PDB file of C-alpha atoms in Angstrom:
ATOM      1  CA  MET A   1      -0.009   0.059   0.126  1.00 85.00           C
ATOM      2  CA  GLY A   2       2.945   2.447   1.176  1.00 85.00           C
ATOM      3  CA  TYR A   3       4.116   2.218  -2.778  1.00 89.00           C
ATOM      4  CA  GLY A   4       1.255   3.085  -4.364  1.00 92.00           C
ATOM      5  CA  LEU A   5       0.010  -0.455  -5.386  1.00 92.00           C
ATOM      6  CA  PRO A   6      -3.311  -1.896  -5.322  1.00 92.00           C
ATOM      7  CA  ILE A   7      -3.373  -4.523  -2.657  1.00 91.00           C
ATOM      8  CA  VAL A   8      -5.634  -7.727  -2.783  1.00 94.00           C
ATOM      9  CA  ILE A   9      -5.981  -9.623   0.647  1.00 92.00           C
ATOM     10  CA  PRO A  10      -8.446 -12.048   2.399  1.00 92.00           C
ATOM     11  CA  ASN A  11     -11.305 -10.454   4.412  1.00 90.00           C
ATOM     12  CA  ILE A  12     -10.088 -11.087   7.805  1.00 85.00           C
ATOM     13  CA  LEU A  13     -10.733  -8.599  10.979  1.00 73.00           C
ATOM     14  CA  GLU A  14      -7.283  -7.777  11.207  1.00 69.00           C
ATOM     15  CA  ASP A  15      -7.048  -6.401   7.675  1.00 63.00           C
ATOM     16  CA  ARG A  16     -10.297  -4.571   7.470  1.00 69.00           C
ATOM     17  CA  HIS A  17      -9.364  -1.294   9.477  1.00 74.00           C
ATOM     18  CA  SER A  18      -6.929  -0.306   7.076  1.00 82.00           C
ATOM     19  CA  VAL A  19      -8.260  -1.990   3.631  1.00 89.00           C
ATOM     20  CA  LYS A  20     -11.678  -0.658   2.481  1.00 89.00           C
ATOM     21  CA  TYR A  21     -13.361  -2.915  -0.401  1.00 90.00           C
ATOM     22  CA  GLU A  22     -13.097  -1.010  -3.832  1.00 90.00           C
ATOM     23  CA  GLU A  23     -11.764   1.854  -2.162  1.00 92.00           C
ATOM     24  CA  ASN A  24      -8.243   1.187  -1.528  1.00 93.00           C
ATOM     25  CA  GLY A  25      -7.851  -2.718  -2.183  1.00 94.00           C
ATOM     26  CA  LEU A  26     -10.028  -5.607  -2.974  1.00 95.00           C
ATOM     27  CA  LEU A  27     -10.755  -8.283  -0.422  1.00 93.00           C
ATOM     28  CA  PHE A  28     -11.842 -11.966  -0.938  1.00 94.00           C
ATOM     29  CA  PRO A  29     -13.276 -14.525   1.500  1.00 94.00           C
ATOM     30  CA  THR A  30     -10.825 -16.600   2.785  1.00 91.00           C
ATOM     31  CA  GLU A  31      -9.756 -19.972   1.475  1.00 91.00           C
ATOM     32  CA  SER A  32     -11.312 -19.056  -1.897  1.00 94.00           C
ATOM     33  CA  SER A  33      -8.769 -19.336  -4.845  1.00 95.00           C
ATOM     34  CA  GLU A  34     -11.291 -18.721  -7.035  1.00 97.00           C
ATOM     35  CA  HIS A  35     -12.161 -15.072  -5.715  1.00 96.00           C
ATOM     36  CA  LEU A  36      -8.628 -14.405  -5.539  1.00 97.00           C
ATOM     37  CA  ALA A  37      -8.140 -15.232  -8.876  1.00 97.00           C
ATOM     38  CA  ASP A  38     -11.409 -13.001 -10.044  1.00 97.00           C
ATOM     39  CA  ALA A  39     -10.144 -10.107  -8.092  1.00 96.00           C
ATOM     40  CA  LEU A  40      -6.392 -10.384  -9.705  1.00 96.00           C
ATOM     41  CA  VAL A  41      -7.778 -10.780 -13.049  1.00 96.00           C
ATOM     42  CA  ARG A  42     -10.210  -7.571 -12.264  1.00 95.00           C
ATOM     43  CA  LEU A  43      -6.949  -5.521 -11.544  1.00 93.00           C
ATOM     44  CA  PHE A  44      -4.945  -6.618 -14.471  1.00 92.00           C
ATOM     45  CA  ALA A  45      -7.847  -5.964 -16.987  1.00 95.00           C
ATOM     46  CA  VAL A  46      -9.216  -2.689 -15.623  1.00 93.00           C
ATOM     47  CA  ASP A  47      -5.949  -0.144 -15.785  1.00 92.00           C
ATOM     48  CA  SER A  48      -8.071   2.982 -14.150  1.00 95.00           C
ATOM     49  CA  LEU A  49      -9.088   0.882 -10.909  1.00 95.00           C
ATOM     50  CA  LYS A  50      -5.657  -0.604 -10.317  1.00 94.00           C
ATOM     51  CA  CYS A  51      -4.578   3.091 -10.527  1.00 95.00           C
ATOM     52  CA  GLU A  52      -6.969   4.262  -8.311  1.00 96.00           C
ATOM     53  CA  LEU A  53      -6.773   1.634  -5.852  1.00 96.00           C
ATOM     54  CA  GLY A  54      -3.042   2.168  -5.768  1.00 95.00           C
ATOM     55  CA  ARG A  55      -3.262   5.970  -5.208  1.00 96.00           C
ATOM     56  CA  ALA A  56      -6.235   5.326  -2.599  1.00 95.00           C
ATOM     57  CA  ALA A  57      -4.081   2.777  -0.896  1.00 94.00           C
ATOM     58  CA  ARG A  58      -0.933   5.095  -0.444  1.00 94.00           C
ATOM     59  CA  SER A  59      -3.139   8.029   0.861  1.00 93.00           C
ATOM     60  CA  THR A  60      -4.278   5.838   3.326  1.00 90.00           C
ATOM     61  CA  ILE A  61      -1.037   4.815   4.386  1.00 89.00           C
ATOM     62  CA  GLU A  62       0.334   8.275   4.554  1.00 88.00           C
ATOM     63  CA  ALA A  63      -2.972   9.425   6.537  1.00 84.00           C
ATOM     64  CA  GLN A  64      -2.659   6.442   9.043  1.00 82.00           C
ATOM     65  CA  TYR A  65       1.052   6.699   9.819  1.00 82.00           C
ATOM     66  CA  ASP A  66       1.992  10.144   9.275  1.00 84.00           C
ATOM     67  CA  LEU A  67       4.526  10.718  11.967  1.00 87.00           C
ATOM     68  CA  GLN A  68       3.025  14.272  12.882  1.00 89.00           C
ATOM     69  CA  GLN A  69      -0.320  12.804  13.299  1.00 85.00           C
ATOM     70  CA  ARG A  70       0.953  10.016  15.504  1.00 85.00           C
ATOM     71  CA  VAL A  71       2.572  12.034  17.956  1.00 91.00           C
ATOM     72  CA  ASN A  72      -0.549  14.408  17.750  1.00 91.00           C
ATOM     73  CA  ASN A  73      -2.600  11.283  18.355  1.00 89.00           C
ATOM     74  CA  MET A  74      -0.097  10.331  21.310  1.00 92.00           C
ATOM     75  CA  ALA A  75      -0.096  13.589  23.096  1.00 95.00           C
ATOM     76  CA  LEU A  76      -3.965  13.933  23.056  1.00 95.00           C
ATOM     77  CA  LEU A  77      -4.028  10.449  24.819  1.00 94.00           C
ATOM     78  CA  TYR A  78      -1.928  11.690  27.222  1.00 94.00           C
ATOM     79  CA  ARG A  79      -3.669  14.903  27.922  1.00 93.00           C
ATOM     80  CA  ILE A  80      -6.987  12.428  28.316  1.00 94.00           C
ATOM     81  CA  ILE A  81      -5.376  10.238  30.751  1.00 93.00           C
ATOM     82  CA  LEU A  82      -3.994  13.038  32.910  1.00 93.00           C
ATOM     83  CA  ASN A  83      -7.200  14.746  33.070  1.00 91.00           C
ATOM     84  CA  TYR A  84      -8.942  11.469  34.020  1.00 82.00           C
ATOM     85  CA  PHE A  85      -7.020  11.563  37.228  1.00 75.00           C
TER      86      PHE A  85
END
């Protein structure tokens, strides 16, 4: 995702917080090689989808893992905790 490439992953809970179906990647049911193959064929067949998903994947990573944003989130968390006690 960070390289601006589209991602195709199994639809498992751990990954759904970052990958949104047809927004920044494609999901397929676990243990379904047929659905995986369909998703890959779709990416190779539709260049615009490949580019769109790749750009969105990169944007997702930049937003979620921006250093300044993470520092701001941590500072906010500390303020909340300190005000609680």
